[in-house]
Amino acid sequence: QVQLVESGGGLVQPGGSLRLSCAASGSIFRANMKGWYRQVPGKERELVATINAGGSTKYADSVKGRFTISRDNFKNTVYLQMNSLKPEDTAVYYCNADVYYNPGNYHDYWGQGTQVTVSS
């Protein structure tokens, strides 16, 4: 069974840091780990950061300069380093990836979500 397993969420004070990880597991050929999104109750899921196969990144304006996305293709893992956290960063964070079963076939997958709460 293919899964995207997230970790690293939790409760942190404003100004603090967290590092999220997301790894693809199961019987896969490879995974193209694409990015992170977040969602708060009553709102649509929004893009936080994306990274392509070449390493080019894109960030939401609200997190530029504070968050850094990276990926390890050998480990089929994507990371999100979050610094200078603000209460408005509180959300459930989801990772997203294209998981390949063979060189030509893939499906889009989402992680189960990890809660990040920024509060004093």
JSON list of C-alpha atoms in Angstrom, two decimals, residues 1 16 24 26-27 29 31 33 39-41 58-59 65 67-68 72 81 84-85 87 92 109 113:
[
{"chain": "A", "resi": 1, "resn": "GLN", "atom": "CA", "xyz": [0.00, 0.00, 0.00]},
{"chain": "A", "resi": 16, "resn": "GLY", "atom": "CA", "xyz": [9.89, 29.22, 16.89]},
{"chain": "A", "resi": 24, "resn": "ALA", "atom": "CA", "xyz": [6.65, 7.97, 0.24]},
{"chain": "A", "resi": 26, "resn": "GLY", "atom": "CA", "xyz": [5.19, 1.11, -0.18]},
{"chain": "A", "resi": 27, "resn": "SER", "atom": "CA", "xyz": [5.89, -0.76, -3.39]},
{"chain": "A", "resi": 29, "resn": "PHE", "atom": "CA", "xyz": [9.23, 2.72, -8.52]},
{"chain": "A", "resi": 31, "resn": "ALA", "atom": "CA", "xyz": [8.13, 9.37, -6.15]},
{"chain": "A", "resi": 33, "resn": "MET", "atom": "CA", "xyz": [7.75, 14.82, -4.18]},
{"chain": "A", "resi": 39, "resn": "GLN", "atom": "CA", "xyz": [-5.64, 24.13, 5.35]},
{"chain": "A", "resi": 40, "resn": "VAL", "atom": "CA", "xyz": [-7.55, 25.70, 8.20]},
{"chain": "A", "resi": 41, "resn": "PRO", "atom": "CA", "xyz": [-11.18, 24.89, 9.04]},
{"chain": "A", "resi": 58, "resn": "LYS", "atom": "CA", "xyz": [8.00, 28.43, -5.34]},
{"chain": "A", "resi": 59, "resn": "TYR", "atom": "CA", "xyz": [6.58, 29.90, -2.15]},
{"chain": "A", "resi": 65, "resn": "GLY", "atom": "CA", "xyz": [11.92, 34.26, 3.66]},
{"chain": "A", "resi": 67, "resn": "PHE", "atom": "CA", "xyz": [10.06, 28.65, 5.07]},
{"chain": "A", "resi": 68, "resn": "THR", "atom": "CA", "xyz": [12.41, 26.49, 3.00]},
{"chain": "A", "resi": 72, "resn": "ASP", "atom": "CA", "xyz": [15.84, 14.01, -1.19]},
{"chain": "A", "resi": 81, "resn": "GLN", "atom": "CA", "xyz": [11.80, 23.95, 7.34]},
{"chain": "A", "resi": 84, "resn": "SER", "atom": "CA", "xyz": [9.92, 32.55, 12.56]},
{"chain": "A", "resi": 85, "resn": "LEU", "atom": "CA", "xyz": [6.53, 30.91, 12.89]},
{"chain": "A", "resi": 87, "resn": "PRO", "atom": "CA", "xyz": [0.03, 32.27, 14.81]},
{"chain": "A", "resi": 92, "resn": "VAL", "atom": "CA", "xyz": [-2.99, 21.19, 8.97]},
{"chain": "A", "resi": 109, "resn": "TYR", "atom": "CA", "xyz": [-1.09, 11.29, -3.67]},
{"chain": "A", "resi": 113, "resn": "GLY", "atom": "CA", "xyz": [-1.89, 15.81, 7.23]}
]
